Amino acid sequence: MAVVASAPGKVLMTGGYLILERPNAGIVLSTNARFYAIVKPIYDEIKPDSWAWAWTDVKLTSPQLARESLYKLSLKNLALQCVSSSASRNPFVEQAVQFAVAAAHATLDKDKKNVLNKLLLQGLDITILGTNDFYSYRNEIEACGLPLTPESLAALPSFSSITFNVEEANGQNCKPEVAKTGLGSSAAMTTAVVAALLHHLGLVDLSSSCKEKKFSDLDLVHIIAQTAHCIAQGKVGSGFDVSSAVYGSHRYVRFSPEVLSSAQDAGKGIPLQEVISNILKGKWDHERTMFSLPPLMSLLLGEPGTGGSSTPSMVGALKKWQKSDTQKSQETWRKLSEANSALETQFNILSKLAEEHWDAYKCVIDSCSTKNSEKWIEQATEPSREAVVKALLGSRNAMLQIRNYMRQMGEAAGVPIEPESQTRLLDTTMNMDGVLLAGVPGAGGFDAVFAVTLGDSGTNVAKAWSSLNVLALLVREDPNGVLLESGDPRTKEITTAVFAVHI
């Protein structure tokens, strides 16, 4: 029987760059964009002489890329050898397979290892699928002469084929192989594969009927996924994207990078089971606090279509600036951190007001959703409503400060964190009726913009964006992390609203 697990994409609303260093925090929102991993045996039965085999088969299929890769997995040292002649490699899935199987060998008792070996000898058939939200279909929509609207995106078939970027004439292409929307597809994919494998191999039970085990099981998924993702990308990042893929929306403080130092031993001849045992015993000191947008607010993401940005090169430039101008950079980082905390505080106040004074809260949100922010103060007709308006305006002010310090950092480091074209778009967006705030997610650049809208105002914002040549995506916040699905998402009806603004 196939195991199907899914993990969400993310939007880093606050904490860009700062989140790379402890103890700086970031607010990361998980979304309804999800990566699915389907794991099942290749063979129904084990051949009589299979126990003597030193290798088992692994098949990886990516229907959207029209790719299939075949591997041999050593049952002795867990080495993974690609035996496909011309297949493109997927290091994230490869590392997910190796570390998930290593974790099984390192943690299961003797009786369960016999079951594990039988499962492995049946082979591992892995299929990966990402919802359309992870990829850019802007060019296809324009080529068909369709308007840049969410309705055009919704008309695409689920799990559409993915278009490759064309190489430049000189053979040097700075763009990624596939046009993406910046939702953290590699982290979501890695997490989904790890979760499906760990459930298939009997290490975790991600079913909803086993809630008492769920958080410890999720912690195991998190550690294996972080390890595989870091090794695959060749560096130890902040890990917020994997964390949100596992746990959903939250406030995040990164783990100390040293906890993964033993992962480098995998290439030094040390058995992978020993490596993962040391990692599992390590001090994972990341911090996670529950967070989601206050009620009656929606996340809206837009694709300006002005070209992609390279996050690693932008991070490198920021670090270079930090070293060359320590005093100025530390002062800017401190002010940015304070602004991030201020926004988080205002959101928490709004959530509390919604809980304690729902009628007043709902009345203010409904009224402000149809008005420009300059007129919101008119809703402060009594103390409870005044408190809501004050927190709304406080949120806007905090975001304006965040944007200001992010621009200062970008100008000082010579990188386009909030390019002029994005500044104009964000200023225009923040002046629209019902828009609480707008910004560039994560490391910034040209990839995308986000807005948080009140009530039903998102529909009008999407229309306004379309007139500005910005494609509003179907992405919205979904606080759920990794999930065990009931079946193959291609065989069941996937109902995605044409444009949903209600959470």
Short mmCIF file of C-alpha atoms in Angstrom, two decimals:
data_model
loop_
_atom_site.label_atom_id
_atom_site.label_comp_id
_atom_site.label_asym_id
_atom_site.label_seq_id
_atom_site.Cartn_x
_atom_site.Cartn_y
_atom_site.Cartn_z
CA MET A 1 0.00 0.00 0.00
CA ALA A 2 1.36 3.41 -0.96
CA VAL A 3 2.25 6.01 1.66
CA VAL A 4 1.52 9.59 0.61
CA ALA A 5 2.91 12.50 2.63
CA SER A 6 2.81 16.19 1.83
CA ALA A 7 4.65 19.28 3.09
CA PRO A 8 3.89 22.97 2.53
CA GLY A 9 5.79 25.81 0.91
CA LYS A 10 6.57 28.93 2.91
CA VAL A 11 6.64 32.71 2.98
CA LEU A 12 9.16 34.36 5.31
CA MET A 13 7.28 37.49 6.35
CA THR A 14 9.90 38.87 8.74
CA GLY A 15 13.47 37.89 9.56
CA GLY A 16 15.11 38.14 6.15
CA TYR A 17 18.92 37.84 6.61
CA LEU A 18 18.67 38.26 10.41
CA ILE A 19 17.28 34.73 10.74
CA LEU A 20 20.67 33.37 9.66
CA GLU A 21 22.08 34.25 13.09
CA ARG A 22 20.87 33.25 16.54
CA PRO A 23 19.00 34.57 18.48
CA ASN A 24 17.23 36.56 15.77
CA ALA A 25 13.68 35.36 15.07
CA GLY A 26 11.57 35.30 11.93
CA ILE A 27 7.88 34.80 11.22
CA VAL A 28 7.40 32.11 8.61
CA LEU A 29 3.97 31.31 7.19
CA SER A 30 3.23 27.91 5.68
CA THR A 31 0.96 27.89 2.65
CA ASN A 32 -1.54 25.79 0.73
CA ALA A 33 1.19 25.08 -1.86
CA ARG A 34 2.21 21.49 -1.11
CA PHE A 35 4.77 18.96 -2.30
CA TYR A 36 3.66 15.32 -2.30
CA ALA A 37 5.81 12.21 -1.98
CA ILE A 38 4.32 8.81 -2.84
CA VAL A 39 6.34 5.84 -1.56
CA LYS A 40 5.50 2.22 -2.28
CA PRO A 41 7.36 -1.06 -2.93
CA ILE A 42 8.63 -1.73 -6.44
CA TYR A 43 8.07 -5.49 -6.09
CA ASP A 44 5.06 -7.22 -4.52
CA GLU A 45 7.12 -10.15 -3.26
CA ILE A 46 10.68 -10.84 -2.17
CA LYS A 47 12.55 -13.37 -4.29
CA PRO A 48 13.77 -16.48 -2.38
CA ASP A 49 17.46 -15.64 -2.85
CA SER A 50 17.08 -11.91 -2.21
CA TRP A 51 18.50 -12.09 1.33
CA ALA A 52 21.88 -12.73 -0.22
CA TRP A 53 21.67 -9.55 -2.26
CA ALA A 54 23.83 -6.62 -1.18
CA TRP A 55 21.77 -4.06 -3.09
CA THR A 56 18.15 -3.06 -3.54
CA ASP A 57 16.40 -0.95 -6.15
CA VAL A 58 15.18 2.64 -5.85
CA LYS A 59 13.10 4.35 -8.52
CA LEU A 60 12.45 8.09 -8.51
CA THR A 61 9.77 9.54 -10.78
CA SER A 62 9.00 13.21 -11.36
CA PRO A 63 6.02 13.30 -13.77
CA GLN A 64 6.01 17.09 -14.05
CA LEU A 65 9.60 17.07 -15.30
CA ALA A 66 9.03 13.88 -17.33
CA ARG A 67 12.00 12.29 -15.54
CA GLU A 68 12.64 8.86 -14.10
CA SER A 69 15.85 7.88 -12.31
CA LEU A 70 16.92 4.39 -11.27
CA TYR A 71 19.30 3.71 -8.39
CA LYS A 72 20.95 0.87 -6.53
CA LEU A 73 21.00 1.25 -2.74
CA SER A 74 23.66 -0.68 -0.84
CA LEU A 75 22.15 -2.53 2.11
CA LYS A 76 25.59 -2.58 3.75
CA ASN A 77 26.83 1.02 3.68
CA LEU A 78 23.70 2.72 2.24
CA ALA A 79 25.59 4.12 -0.74
CA LEU A 80 23.21 5.22 -3.51
CA GLN A 81 24.34 4.72 -7.10
CA CYS A 82 22.44 6.15 -10.04
CA VAL A 83 22.22 3.57 -12.83
CA SER A 84 20.18 5.67 -15.27
CA SER A 85 22.25 6.61 -18.30
CA SER A 86 21.10 10.18 -18.87
CA ALA A 87 18.91 11.02 -15.92
CA SER A 88 19.29 14.35 -14.18
CA ARG A 89 20.19 13.91 -10.51
CA ASN A 90 18.05 15.11 -7.62
CA PRO A 91 20.42 15.50 -4.65
CA PHE A 92 17.62 16.43 -2.24
CA VAL A 93 15.72 13.18 -2.77
CA GLU A 94 18.95 11.18 -2.85
CA GLN A 95 20.03 12.52 0.54
CA ALA A 96 16.50 12.08 1.90
CA VAL A 97 16.58 8.38 0.94
CA GLN A 98 20.02 7.75 2.42
CA PHE A 99 19.45 9.54 5.72
CA ALA A 100 15.92 8.16 6.22
CA VAL A 101 17.13 4.58 5.71
CA ALA A 102 20.19 5.27 7.91
CA ALA A 103 17.91 6.57 10.66
CA ALA A 104 15.86 3.40 10.42
CA HIS A 105 18.97 1.23 10.80
CA ALA A 106 20.22 3.37 13.68
CA THR A 107 17.03 3.49 15.77
CA LEU A 108 14.95 0.33 15.17
CA ASP A 109 15.39 -2.71 17.42
CA LYS A 110 16.40 -6.15 16.07
CA ASP A 111 12.87 -7.45 15.49
CA LYS A 112 11.82 -4.35 13.59
CA LYS A 113 15.04 -4.43 11.54
CA ASN A 114 13.92 -7.74 10.05
CA VAL A 115 10.73 -6.04 8.86
CA LEU A 116 12.83 -3.10 7.64
CA ASN A 117 15.06 -5.36 5.55
CA LYS A 118 12.04 -7.02 3.95
CA LEU A 119 10.63 -3.61 3.04
CA LEU A 120 13.95 -2.49 1.58
CA LEU A 121 14.35 -5.69 -0.45
CA GLN A 122 11.01 -4.94 -2.10
CA GLY A 123 12.58 -1.74 -3.40
CA LEU A 124 11.51 1.87 -3.00
CA ASP A 125 9.28 3.44 -5.65
CA ILE A 126 9.19 7.21 -5.02
CA THR A 127 7.07 9.72 -6.95
CA ILE A 128 7.32 13.47 -6.27
CA LEU A 129 4.68 16.04 -7.23
CA GLY A 130 4.47 19.77 -6.52
CA THR A 131 1.31 21.84 -6.81
CA ASN A 132 1.39 24.49 -9.52
CA ASP A 133 1.93 27.22 -6.91
CA PHE A 134 5.66 26.41 -6.65
CA TYR A 135 6.33 27.19 -10.31
CA SER A 136 5.92 30.19 -12.56
CA TYR A 137 3.36 29.79 -15.34
CA ARG A 138 3.31 33.48 -16.17
CA ASN A 139 4.94 33.00 -19.59
CA GLU A 140 2.46 30.27 -20.53
CA ILE A 141 -0.50 32.44 -19.55
CA GLU A 142 0.82 35.39 -21.55
CA ALA A 143 1.62 33.16 -24.55
CA CYS A 144 -2.01 32.00 -24.60
CA GLY A 145 -3.21 35.59 -24.57
CA LEU A 146 -4.94 35.11 -21.21
CA PRO A 147 -5.17 37.86 -18.59
CA LEU A 148 -2.73 37.86 -15.66
CA THR A 149 -5.34 36.82 -13.12
CA PRO A 150 -5.81 34.07 -10.51
CA GLU A 151 -8.61 32.71 -12.71
CA SER A 152 -6.09 32.00 -15.48
CA LEU A 153 -3.87 30.14 -13.02
CA ALA A 154 -6.83 28.14 -11.69
CA ALA A 155 -7.67 27.01 -15.23
CA LEU A 156 -4.35 25.14 -15.52
CA PRO A 157 -4.46 21.37 -14.99
CA SER A 158 -3.34 20.24 -11.53
CA PHE A 159 0.35 19.29 -11.38
CA SER A 160 1.05 20.83 -14.79
CA SER A 161 4.24 20.11 -16.68
CA ILE A 162 7.11 22.38 -15.70
CA THR A 163 8.80 24.64 -18.23
CA PHE A 164 12.59 24.85 -18.28
CA ASN A 165 14.37 28.19 -18.60
CA VAL A 166 16.13 28.56 -21.96
CA GLU A 167 19.90 28.98 -21.80
CA GLU A 168 21.39 32.24 -22.97
CA ALA A 169 23.13 32.37 -26.35
CA ASN A 170 26.60 32.40 -24.74
CA GLY A 171 25.75 29.25 -22.79
CA GLN A 172 25.90 31.06 -19.46
CA ASN A 173 22.50 31.08 -17.82
CA CYS A 174 22.25 32.79 -14.44
CA LYS A 175 18.62 31.76 -14.09
CA PRO A 176 17.66 28.52 -12.33
CA GLU A 177 16.76 25.50 -14.45
CA VAL A 178 13.08 25.90 -13.62
CA ALA A 179 11.17 29.16 -13.09
CA LYS A 180 9.86 29.17 -9.52
CA THR A 181 7.83 31.44 -7.25
CA GLY A 182 10.14 31.31 -4.22
CA LEU A 183 8.02 29.15 -1.91
CA GLY A 184 10.82 26.79 -0.88
CA SER A 185 10.17 23.86 -3.19
CA SER A 186 13.37 21.97 -2.30
CA ALA A 187 12.62 22.12 1.44
CA ALA A 188 8.99 21.05 0.95
CA MET A 189 10.03 18.25 -1.41
CA THR A 190 12.77 16.98 0.92
CA THR A 191 10.42 17.05 3.92
CA ALA A 192 7.64 15.22 2.08
CA VAL A 193 10.03 12.48 0.92
CA VAL A 194 11.56 12.07 4.39
CA ALA A 195 8.12 11.92 6.04
CA ALA A 196 6.77 9.37 3.56
CA LEU A 197 9.88 7.18 3.87
CA LEU A 198 9.98 7.28 7.69
CA HIS A 199 6.29 6.35 7.83
CA HIS A 200 6.74 3.60 5.21
CA LEU A 201 9.75 2.15 7.08
CA GLY A 202 7.94 2.18 10.44
CA LEU A 203 9.94 4.87 12.25
CA VAL A 204 7.07 7.30 12.66
CA ASP A 205 3.29 7.20 12.65
CA LEU A 206 1.95 10.38 11.09
CA SER A 207 -1.68 9.26 11.11
CA SER A 208 -4.13 11.51 12.93
CA SER A 209 -5.18 8.57 15.13
CA CYS A 210 -1.78 8.60 16.81
CA LYS A 211 -1.72 12.15 18.15
CA GLU A 212 0.12 11.28 21.35
CA LYS A 213 3.19 10.35 19.28
CA LYS A 214 2.87 13.05 16.70
CA PHE A 215 5.21 15.73 18.04
CA SER A 216 8.10 13.36 18.75
CA ASP A 217 7.54 11.84 15.31
CA LEU A 218 7.53 15.29 13.73
CA ASP A 219 10.77 16.11 15.54
CA LEU A 220 12.39 13.07 13.92
CA VAL A 221 11.08 14.10 10.50
CA HIS A 222 12.45 17.59 11.14
CA ILE A 223 15.97 16.45 12.06
CA ILE A 224 16.29 14.04 9.12
CA ALA A 225 14.86 16.58 6.66
CA GLN A 226 17.15 19.38 7.92
CA THR A 227 20.16 17.08 7.61
CA ALA A 228 19.31 15.87 4.11
CA HIS A 229 18.46 19.39 2.89
CA CYS A 230 21.69 20.91 4.24
CA ILE A 231 23.90 18.19 2.76
CA ALA A 232 22.10 18.40 -0.60
CA GLN A 233 22.54 22.16 -0.90
CA GLY A 234 26.12 22.02 0.33
CA LYS A 235 25.72 24.39 3.29
CA VAL A 236 24.02 24.70 6.65
CA GLY A 237 21.31 27.33 6.15
CA SER A 238 18.96 28.79 8.73
CA GLY A 239 16.51 25.92 8.27
CA PHE A 240 13.33 28.01 8.52
CA ASP A 241 11.98 26.59 5.25
CA VAL A 242 12.31 22.97 6.41
CA SER A 243 10.96 23.87 9.85
CA SER A 244 7.80 25.39 8.37
CA ALA A 245 7.46 22.43 5.99
CA VAL A 246 7.36 20.14 9.05
CA TYR A 247 5.52 22.19 11.67
CA GLY A 248 3.56 24.81 9.69
CA SER A 249 3.36 28.54 10.46
CA HIS A 250 5.41 29.70 13.44
CA ARG A 251 7.97 32.07 14.90
CA TYR A 252 11.39 30.54 14.32
CA VAL A 253 14.88 30.88 15.78
CA ARG A 254 17.48 28.80 14.01
CA PHE A 255 19.48 25.87 15.41
CA SER A 256 23.19 26.20 16.11
CA PRO A 257 25.00 25.10 12.92
CA GLU A 258 27.40 22.95 14.95
CA VAL A 259 24.66 20.36 15.49
CA LEU A 260 25.17 19.27 11.88
CA SER A 261 28.98 19.27 11.97
CA SER A 262 29.04 15.46 12.14
CA ALA A 263 27.03 15.33 8.89
CA GLN A 264 30.23 16.23 7.07
CA ASP A 265 31.67 12.92 8.29
CA ALA A 266 29.43 11.06 5.84
CA GLY A 267 31.98 11.72 3.10
CA LYS A 268 34.93 10.62 5.24
CA GLY A 269 34.18 6.91 5.34
CA ILE A 270 32.30 6.95 8.65
CA PRO A 271 29.20 4.71 8.43
CA LEU A 272 26.03 6.68 7.72
CA GLN A 273 24.21 4.98 10.61
CA GLU A 274 26.86 6.31 13.00
CA VAL A 275 26.65 9.77 11.47
CA ILE A 276 22.89 10.01 11.82
CA SER A 277 23.04 8.59 15.37
CA ASN A 278 25.34 11.45 16.38
CA ILE A 279 23.06 13.98 14.71
CA LEU A 280 19.97 12.58 16.47
CA LYS A 281 21.78 12.79 19.83
CA GLY A 282 22.90 16.36 19.16
CA LYS A 283 21.52 19.45 20.89
CA TRP A 284 18.88 20.81 18.55
CA ASP A 285 18.35 24.24 20.09
CA HIS A 286 16.03 25.79 17.50
CA GLU A 287 13.04 27.64 18.94
CA ARG A 288 9.51 27.36 17.64
CA THR A 289 6.53 29.40 18.84
CA MET A 290 3.01 29.06 17.45
CA PHE A 291 2.00 31.84 15.09
CA SER A 292 -0.58 32.44 12.40
CA LEU A 293 -2.21 35.50 10.90
CA PRO A 294 -4.99 37.03 13.02
CA PRO A 295 -8.58 36.15 12.01
CA LEU A 296 -10.14 37.73 8.90
CA MET A 297 -6.70 38.43 7.41
CA SER A 298 -5.32 36.79 4.30
CA LEU A 299 -1.92 36.33 2.72
CA LEU A 300 -1.68 37.37 -0.92
CA LEU A 301 1.35 36.71 -3.11
CA GLY A 302 2.14 38.42 -6.41
CA GLU A 303 4.58 37.63 -9.21
CA PRO A 304 5.81 40.85 -10.87
CA GLY A 305 7.58 38.99 -13.67
CA THR A 306 10.71 41.13 -13.48
CA GLY A 307 13.17 38.26 -13.27
CA GLY A 308 14.53 36.12 -10.45
CA SER A 309 17.11 36.81 -7.77
CA SER A 310 19.97 34.71 -6.42
CA THR A 311 19.56 34.43 -2.64
CA PRO A 312 23.07 32.96 -1.99
CA SER A 313 24.84 35.80 -3.83
CA MET A 314 22.73 38.41 -2.00
CA VAL A 315 23.52 36.81 1.36
CA GLY A 316 27.21 36.78 0.43
CA ALA A 317 27.14 40.49 -0.37
CA LEU A 318 25.41 41.27 2.95
CA LYS A 319 28.04 39.32 4.89
CA LYS A 320 30.81 41.17 3.08
CA TRP A 321 29.21 44.48 4.06
CA GLN A 322 28.91 43.31 7.68
CA LYS A 323 32.65 42.71 7.82
CA SER A 324 33.60 45.96 6.10
CA ASP A 325 31.30 48.21 8.18
CA THR A 326 30.73 46.42 11.46
CA GLN A 327 29.34 49.36 13.44
CA LYS A 328 26.83 50.53 10.84
CA SER A 329 25.68 47.02 9.99
CA GLN A 330 25.15 46.07 13.64
CA GLU A 331 23.12 49.24 14.22
CA THR A 332 20.94 48.55 11.17
CA TRP A 333 20.45 44.91 12.17
CA ARG A 334 19.45 45.96 15.69
CA LYS A 335 16.85 48.42 14.39
CA LEU A 336 15.53 45.87 11.89
CA SER A 337 15.25 43.26 14.64
CA GLU A 338 13.28 45.72 16.79
CA ALA A 339 10.92 46.48 13.89
CA ASN A 340 10.39 42.74 13.29
CA SER A 341 9.54 42.28 16.98
CA ALA A 342 7.16 45.25 16.85
CA LEU A 343 5.21 43.70 13.97
CA GLU A 344 5.02 40.37 15.76
CA THR A 345 3.75 42.14 18.90
CA GLN A 346 1.01 43.97 16.98
CA PHE A 347 -0.14 40.72 15.34
CA ASN A 348 -0.30 39.02 18.73
CA ILE A 349 -2.34 41.95 20.10
CA LEU A 350 -4.75 41.65 17.17
CA SER A 351 -5.17 37.90 17.74
CA LYS A 352 -5.87 38.50 21.42
CA LEU A 353 -8.38 41.27 20.65
CA ALA A 354 -10.16 38.93 18.21
CA GLU A 355 -10.42 36.33 20.97
CA GLU A 356 -11.60 38.70 23.70
CA HIS A 357 -13.65 41.27 21.74
CA TRP A 358 -14.79 39.43 18.62
CA ASP A 359 -17.74 41.66 17.72
CA ALA A 360 -15.69 44.85 17.90
CA TYR A 361 -12.76 43.21 16.11
CA LYS A 362 -14.92 41.87 13.26
CA CYS A 363 -16.73 45.18 12.87
CA VAL A 364 -13.46 47.11 12.53
CA ILE A 365 -11.91 44.61 10.10
CA ASP A 366 -15.03 44.56 7.93
CA SER A 367 -15.16 48.36 7.81
CA CYS A 368 -11.43 48.85 7.22
CA SER A 369 -11.42 46.24 4.45
CA THR A 370 -13.26 48.70 2.18
CA LYS A 371 -11.31 51.82 3.15
CA ASN A 372 -7.89 53.37 2.70
CA SER A 373 -5.76 53.19 5.84
CA GLU A 374 -6.00 56.96 6.32
CA LYS A 375 -9.70 56.52 7.13
CA TRP A 376 -9.30 53.59 9.54
CA ILE A 377 -9.08 55.91 12.53
CA GLU A 378 -12.74 56.79 11.95
CA GLN A 379 -13.63 53.29 13.23
CA ALA A 380 -12.21 54.04 16.72
CA THR A 381 -15.59 54.90 18.19
CA GLU A 382 -15.20 53.05 21.51
CA PRO A 383 -12.27 51.53 23.50
CA SER A 384 -12.33 48.00 22.05
CA ARG A 385 -12.58 49.22 18.48
CA GLU A 386 -9.93 51.86 19.15
CA ALA A 387 -7.54 49.14 20.36
CA VAL A 388 -8.06 47.18 17.13
CA VAL A 389 -7.46 50.26 14.95
CA LYS A 390 -4.36 51.16 16.97
CA ALA A 391 -2.92 47.66 16.46
CA LEU A 392 -3.71 47.75 12.73
CA LEU A 393 -1.93 51.07 12.29
CA GLY A 394 0.91 49.84 14.50
CA SER A 395 1.35 46.84 12.19
CA ARG A 396 1.53 49.10 9.14
CA ASN A 397 4.10 51.34 10.79
CA ALA A 398 6.24 48.38 11.82
CA MET A 399 6.23 47.03 8.24
CA LEU A 400 7.20 50.45 6.86
CA GLN A 401 10.16 50.47 9.27
CA ILE A 402 11.12 46.91 8.25
CA ARG A 403 11.08 47.90 4.58
CA ASN A 404 13.13 51.01 5.31
CA TYR A 405 15.91 49.11 7.11
CA MET A 406 15.89 46.34 4.49
CA ARG A 407 16.38 48.97 1.78
CA GLN A 408 19.21 50.56 3.79
CA MET A 409 20.94 47.19 4.06
CA GLY A 410 20.54 46.55 0.36
CA GLU A 411 21.90 49.96 -0.63
CA ALA A 412 24.89 49.62 1.71
CA ALA A 413 25.70 46.11 0.44
CA GLY A 414 24.96 46.90 -3.21
CA VAL A 415 22.21 44.30 -3.61
CA PRO A 416 18.56 44.87 -4.65
CA ILE A 417 16.72 43.71 -1.50
CA GLU A 418 13.83 46.04 -2.30
CA PRO A 419 14.52 47.27 -5.85
CA GLU A 420 12.98 50.55 -6.98
CA SER A 421 10.38 48.73 -9.09
CA GLN A 422 9.32 46.72 -6.05
CA THR A 423 9.22 49.85 -3.89
CA ARG A 424 6.78 51.53 -6.28
CA LEU A 425 4.61 48.41 -6.39
CA LEU A 426 4.62 47.98 -2.60
CA ASP A 427 3.83 51.64 -1.95
CA THR A 428 0.94 51.45 -4.41
CA THR A 429 -0.29 48.23 -2.80
CA MET A 430 -0.17 49.62 0.74
CA ASN A 431 -2.33 52.53 -0.42
CA MET A 432 -5.07 50.21 -1.71
CA ASP A 433 -8.30 49.79 0.25
CA GLY A 434 -8.16 47.03 2.83
CA VAL A 435 -4.42 46.37 2.61
CA LEU A 436 -2.79 46.07 6.03
CA LEU A 437 0.79 45.77 4.79
CA ALA A 438 2.98 44.67 1.90
CA GLY A 439 6.61 43.66 1.50
CA VAL A 440 9.19 41.48 -0.22
CA PRO A 441 9.43 38.02 1.37
CA GLY A 442 12.62 36.43 2.64
CA ALA A 443 15.81 37.77 1.12
CA GLY A 444 13.88 40.16 -1.13
CA GLY A 445 14.79 40.86 -4.74
CA PHE A 446 12.62 40.62 -7.83
CA ASP A 447 10.97 37.22 -7.24
CA ALA A 448 7.72 38.11 -5.53
CA VAL A 449 5.80 40.48 -3.30
CA PHE A 450 3.32 39.72 -0.55
CA ALA A 451 0.43 41.56 1.02
CA VAL A 452 -1.72 40.94 4.07
CA THR A 453 -5.29 41.99 3.33
CA LEU A 454 -8.35 42.53 5.50
CA GLY A 455 -11.68 40.79 4.99
CA ASP A 456 -12.62 40.33 1.34
CA SER A 457 -10.31 43.03 -0.05
CA GLY A 458 -7.91 40.50 -1.59
CA THR A 459 -10.07 40.09 -4.68
CA ASN A 460 -9.84 43.79 -5.53
CA VAL A 461 -6.10 43.84 -4.78
CA ALA A 462 -5.62 40.94 -7.22
CA LYS A 463 -7.49 42.87 -9.92
CA ALA A 464 -5.45 45.99 -9.26
CA TRP A 465 -2.23 43.98 -9.44
CA SER A 466 -3.31 42.55 -12.79
CA SER A 467 -3.62 46.08 -14.17
CA LEU A 468 -0.05 46.70 -12.95
CA ASN A 469 1.21 43.58 -14.79
CA VAL A 470 1.50 41.60 -11.55
CA LEU A 471 0.07 38.08 -11.40
CA ALA A 472 -1.70 37.36 -8.11
CA LEU A 473 -1.00 33.74 -7.16
CA LEU A 474 -3.49 31.27 -5.68
CA VAL A 475 -1.28 30.89 -2.60
CA ARG A 476 -2.72 31.63 0.83
CA GLU A 477 -1.65 30.85 4.37
CA ASP A 478 -2.39 27.35 5.63
CA PRO A 479 -0.95 26.79 9.13
CA ASN A 480 -0.64 23.00 8.67
CA GLY A 481 2.78 21.41 8.36
CA VAL A 482 3.58 17.92 7.11
CA LEU A 483 0.55 15.67 6.61
CA LEU A 484 -0.18 12.03 5.89
CA GLU A 485 -2.55 12.03 2.91
CA SER A 486 -5.35 9.57 2.16
CA GLY A 487 -4.14 8.81 -1.36
CA ASP A 488 -2.49 9.92 -4.59
CA PRO A 489 -3.45 13.59 -5.12
CA ARG A 490 -3.82 12.98 -8.86
CA THR A 491 -6.60 10.43 -8.38
CA LYS A 492 -8.80 12.46 -6.09
CA GLU A 493 -10.59 15.67 -6.89
CA ILE A 494 -8.36 18.61 -5.90
CA THR A 495 -10.60 21.58 -5.35
CA THR A 496 -8.69 24.84 -5.43
CA ALA A 497 -10.85 27.92 -5.22
CA VAL A 498 -10.45 30.32 -8.10
CA PHE A 499 -9.41 32.92 -5.59
CA ALA A 500 -9.84 32.28 -1.87
CA VAL A 501 -9.35 35.12 0.53
CA HIS A 502 -10.94 33.49 3.57
CA ILE A 503 -8.72 31.38 5.80
#
